[in-house]
């Protein structure tokens, strides 16, 4: 906190970030160590189960990928949902984590093994159909196309 020039009113200084192309506010600095209720809710909805690659336990903790003590911001980009056991295990000596630009969490164990946990797809997300899927649907619905000619099946 800082004080106003007269020293009468305590003030808090925060940086605001804008989208470079639109100029709209996009984010704000935070000095908070704990994730807000909305941030925890978002991480739980996004990750659904513990983000540790070998664990599918229910999420119990909203945790920093880069620890808050090591400068990790309290932001969605640096957050992950973990079960209680995995959150405590990653605090042990030799464990390291960082986030790749695509949101993948890279976990390095004390033995030097690296494990990747890609950001989960949104709930209800389906991959776009492949060419084979499209062809099979056409066959199933009697719309077979050979060399530009349409034939009924």
Short mmCIF file of C-alpha atoms in Angstrom, two decimals:
data_model
loop_
_atom_site.label_atom_id
_atom_site.label_comp_id
_atom_site.label_asym_id
_atom_site.label_seq_id
_atom_site.Cartn_x
_atom_site.Cartn_y
_atom_site.Cartn_z
CA UNK A 1 0.00 0.00 0.00
CA UNK A 2 1.04 3.54 -0.59
CA UNK A 3 -0.27 6.78 0.84
CA UNK A 4 -1.59 9.76 -1.08
CA UNK A 5 0.74 12.80 -1.19
CA UNK A 6 -1.01 14.36 1.79
CA UNK A 7 -0.57 11.12 3.73
CA UNK A 8 -4.23 11.05 4.76
CA UNK A 9 -5.59 8.19 2.69
CA UNK A 10 -3.99 4.73 2.28
CA UNK A 11 -3.98 3.65 -1.36
CA UNK A 12 -3.27 0.44 -3.25
CA UNK A 13 -1.43 0.50 -6.58
CA UNK A 14 -2.34 -2.06 -9.28
CA UNK A 15 -1.33 -2.45 -12.91
CA UNK A 16 -4.12 -2.82 -15.46
CA UNK A 17 -3.45 -4.65 -18.73
CA UNK A 18 -5.26 -3.94 -21.97
CA UNK A 19 -5.72 -5.92 -25.15
CA UNK A 20 -3.27 -4.28 -27.61
CA UNK A 21 -5.65 -4.51 -30.58
CA UNK A 22 -8.88 -3.35 -28.90
CA UNK A 23 -7.65 -1.32 -25.94
CA UNK A 24 -10.14 -3.09 -23.66
CA UNK A 25 -9.14 -4.04 -20.13
CA UNK A 26 -7.99 -7.66 -20.14
CA UNK A 27 -6.35 -8.31 -16.76
CA UNK A 28 -5.18 -6.75 -13.53
CA UNK A 29 -2.18 -7.33 -11.30
CA UNK A 30 -2.89 -9.12 -8.10
CA UNK A 31 -0.83 -9.41 -4.97
CA UNK A 32 -3.16 -12.03 -3.50
CA UNK A 33 -1.64 -15.40 -2.71
CA UNK A 34 -4.91 -17.36 -2.78
CA UNK A 35 -7.10 -17.81 -5.82
CA UNK A 36 -10.50 -16.12 -5.68
CA UNK A 37 -13.66 -18.22 -5.52
CA UNK A 38 -14.32 -17.57 -9.22
CA UNK A 39 -10.75 -18.52 -10.16
CA UNK A 40 -11.03 -21.77 -8.14
CA UNK A 41 -14.38 -22.52 -9.80
CA UNK A 42 -12.86 -21.90 -13.25
CA UNK A 43 -9.85 -24.16 -12.54
CA UNK A 44 -12.14 -26.92 -11.25
CA UNK A 45 -14.39 -26.69 -14.33
CA UNK A 46 -11.43 -26.56 -16.72
CA UNK A 47 -9.30 -29.34 -15.19
CA UNK A 48 -12.13 -31.56 -13.83
CA UNK A 49 -9.67 -33.96 -12.09
CA UNK A 50 -6.19 -33.64 -10.58
CA UNK A 51 -3.84 -32.19 -13.19
CA UNK A 52 -0.96 -34.52 -12.26
CA UNK A 53 -0.59 -36.83 -15.30
CA UNK A 54 -0.90 -40.14 -13.41
CA UNK A 55 -3.71 -39.05 -11.08
CA UNK A 56 -7.45 -38.75 -11.68
CA UNK A 57 -8.46 -37.89 -8.11
CA UNK A 58 -11.00 -35.13 -7.46
CA UNK A 59 -9.61 -31.60 -7.26
CA UNK A 60 -9.21 -30.34 -3.70
CA UNK A 61 -6.72 -27.47 -4.16
CA UNK A 62 -6.33 -24.59 -6.60
CA UNK A 63 -2.56 -24.38 -6.85
CA UNK A 64 0.07 -22.23 -8.52
CA UNK A 65 2.07 -23.99 -11.24
CA UNK A 66 5.02 -21.73 -10.48
CA UNK A 67 4.92 -21.36 -6.72
CA UNK A 68 3.79 -18.01 -5.32
CA UNK A 69 7.02 -17.88 -3.26
CA UNK A 70 8.98 -18.14 -6.55
CA UNK A 71 7.10 -15.30 -8.22
CA UNK A 72 4.18 -17.24 -9.68
CA UNK A 73 1.20 -14.94 -10.17
CA UNK A 74 -2.22 -15.74 -8.79
CA UNK A 75 -3.77 -15.97 -12.24
CA UNK A 76 -5.62 -18.58 -14.28
CA UNK A 77 -2.60 -19.01 -16.59
CA UNK A 78 -0.52 -20.07 -13.56
CA UNK A 79 -3.25 -22.12 -11.89
CA UNK A 80 -4.11 -25.79 -11.83
CA UNK A 81 -6.48 -28.07 -9.97
CA UNK A 82 -4.73 -30.70 -7.86
CA UNK A 83 -5.78 -33.33 -5.36
CA UNK A 84 -4.46 -32.83 -1.84
CA UNK A 85 -1.82 -35.59 -2.09
CA UNK A 86 -0.32 -34.32 -5.36
CA UNK A 87 -0.28 -30.74 -4.13
CA UNK A 88 1.71 -31.74 -1.04
CA UNK A 89 3.99 -34.10 -3.03
CA UNK A 90 5.04 -31.35 -5.44
CA UNK A 91 6.25 -29.27 -2.50
CA UNK A 92 8.91 -31.91 -1.69
CA UNK A 93 12.54 -31.16 -2.62
CA UNK A 94 13.46 -31.88 -6.24
CA UNK A 95 10.00 -31.47 -7.76
CA UNK A 96 9.59 -28.71 -10.34
CA UNK A 97 6.72 -27.48 -12.49
CA UNK A 98 6.31 -24.86 -15.16
CA UNK A 99 3.67 -23.99 -17.72
CA UNK A 100 4.41 -24.18 -21.43
CA UNK A 101 2.95 -21.43 -23.66
CA UNK A 102 0.08 -23.71 -24.76
CA UNK A 103 -1.02 -24.30 -21.13
CA UNK A 104 0.67 -27.71 -20.76
CA UNK A 105 2.03 -28.27 -17.25
CA UNK A 106 5.52 -29.79 -17.32
CA UNK A 107 6.36 -31.70 -14.12
CA UNK A 108 9.94 -32.75 -13.45
CA UNK A 109 10.43 -35.35 -10.72
CA UNK A 110 13.47 -35.58 -8.41
CA UNK A 111 14.82 -38.36 -10.68
CA UNK A 112 14.75 -36.01 -13.68
CA UNK A 113 11.77 -37.61 -15.45
CA UNK A 114 9.47 -35.13 -17.18
CA UNK A 115 5.73 -35.58 -17.45
CA UNK A 116 3.37 -33.45 -19.54
CA UNK A 117 -0.20 -32.58 -18.62
CA UNK A 118 -1.86 -30.80 -21.56
CA UNK A 119 -4.67 -28.42 -20.78
CA UNK A 120 -7.92 -30.39 -20.97
CA UNK A 121 -10.41 -29.67 -23.73
CA UNK A 122 -13.50 -27.73 -22.62
CA UNK A 123 -16.46 -29.79 -21.36
CA UNK A 124 -18.56 -31.01 -24.27
CA UNK A 125 -15.82 -30.33 -26.83
CA UNK A 126 -15.69 -32.68 -29.79
CA UNK A 127 -12.98 -32.91 -32.39
CA UNK A 128 -13.98 -31.75 -35.87
CA UNK A 129 -14.97 -34.69 -38.06
CA UNK A 130 -12.24 -36.23 -40.17
CA UNK A 131 -12.62 -36.87 -43.90
CA UNK A 132 -13.29 -40.53 -43.12
CA UNK A 133 -16.06 -39.59 -40.66
CA UNK A 134 -17.67 -37.35 -43.29
CA UNK A 135 -17.47 -40.11 -45.94
CA UNK A 136 -18.99 -42.68 -43.56
CA UNK A 137 -21.87 -40.32 -42.76
CA UNK A 138 -22.54 -39.81 -46.46
CA UNK A 139 -22.63 -43.57 -47.00
CA UNK A 140 -24.92 -44.03 -43.98
CA UNK A 141 -27.37 -41.41 -45.29
CA UNK A 142 -27.34 -42.71 -48.88
CA UNK A 143 -25.39 -39.83 -50.37
CA UNK A 144 -22.45 -41.57 -52.00
CA UNK A 145 -20.50 -39.35 -54.37
CA UNK A 146 -18.22 -40.90 -57.04
CA UNK A 147 -16.18 -38.61 -59.29
CA UNK A 148 -18.61 -35.76 -58.92
CA UNK A 149 -21.72 -37.92 -59.68
CA UNK A 150 -24.28 -38.46 -57.00
CA UNK A 151 -25.67 -41.99 -56.63
CA UNK A 152 -28.34 -43.23 -54.28
CA UNK A 153 -27.21 -46.17 -52.18
#
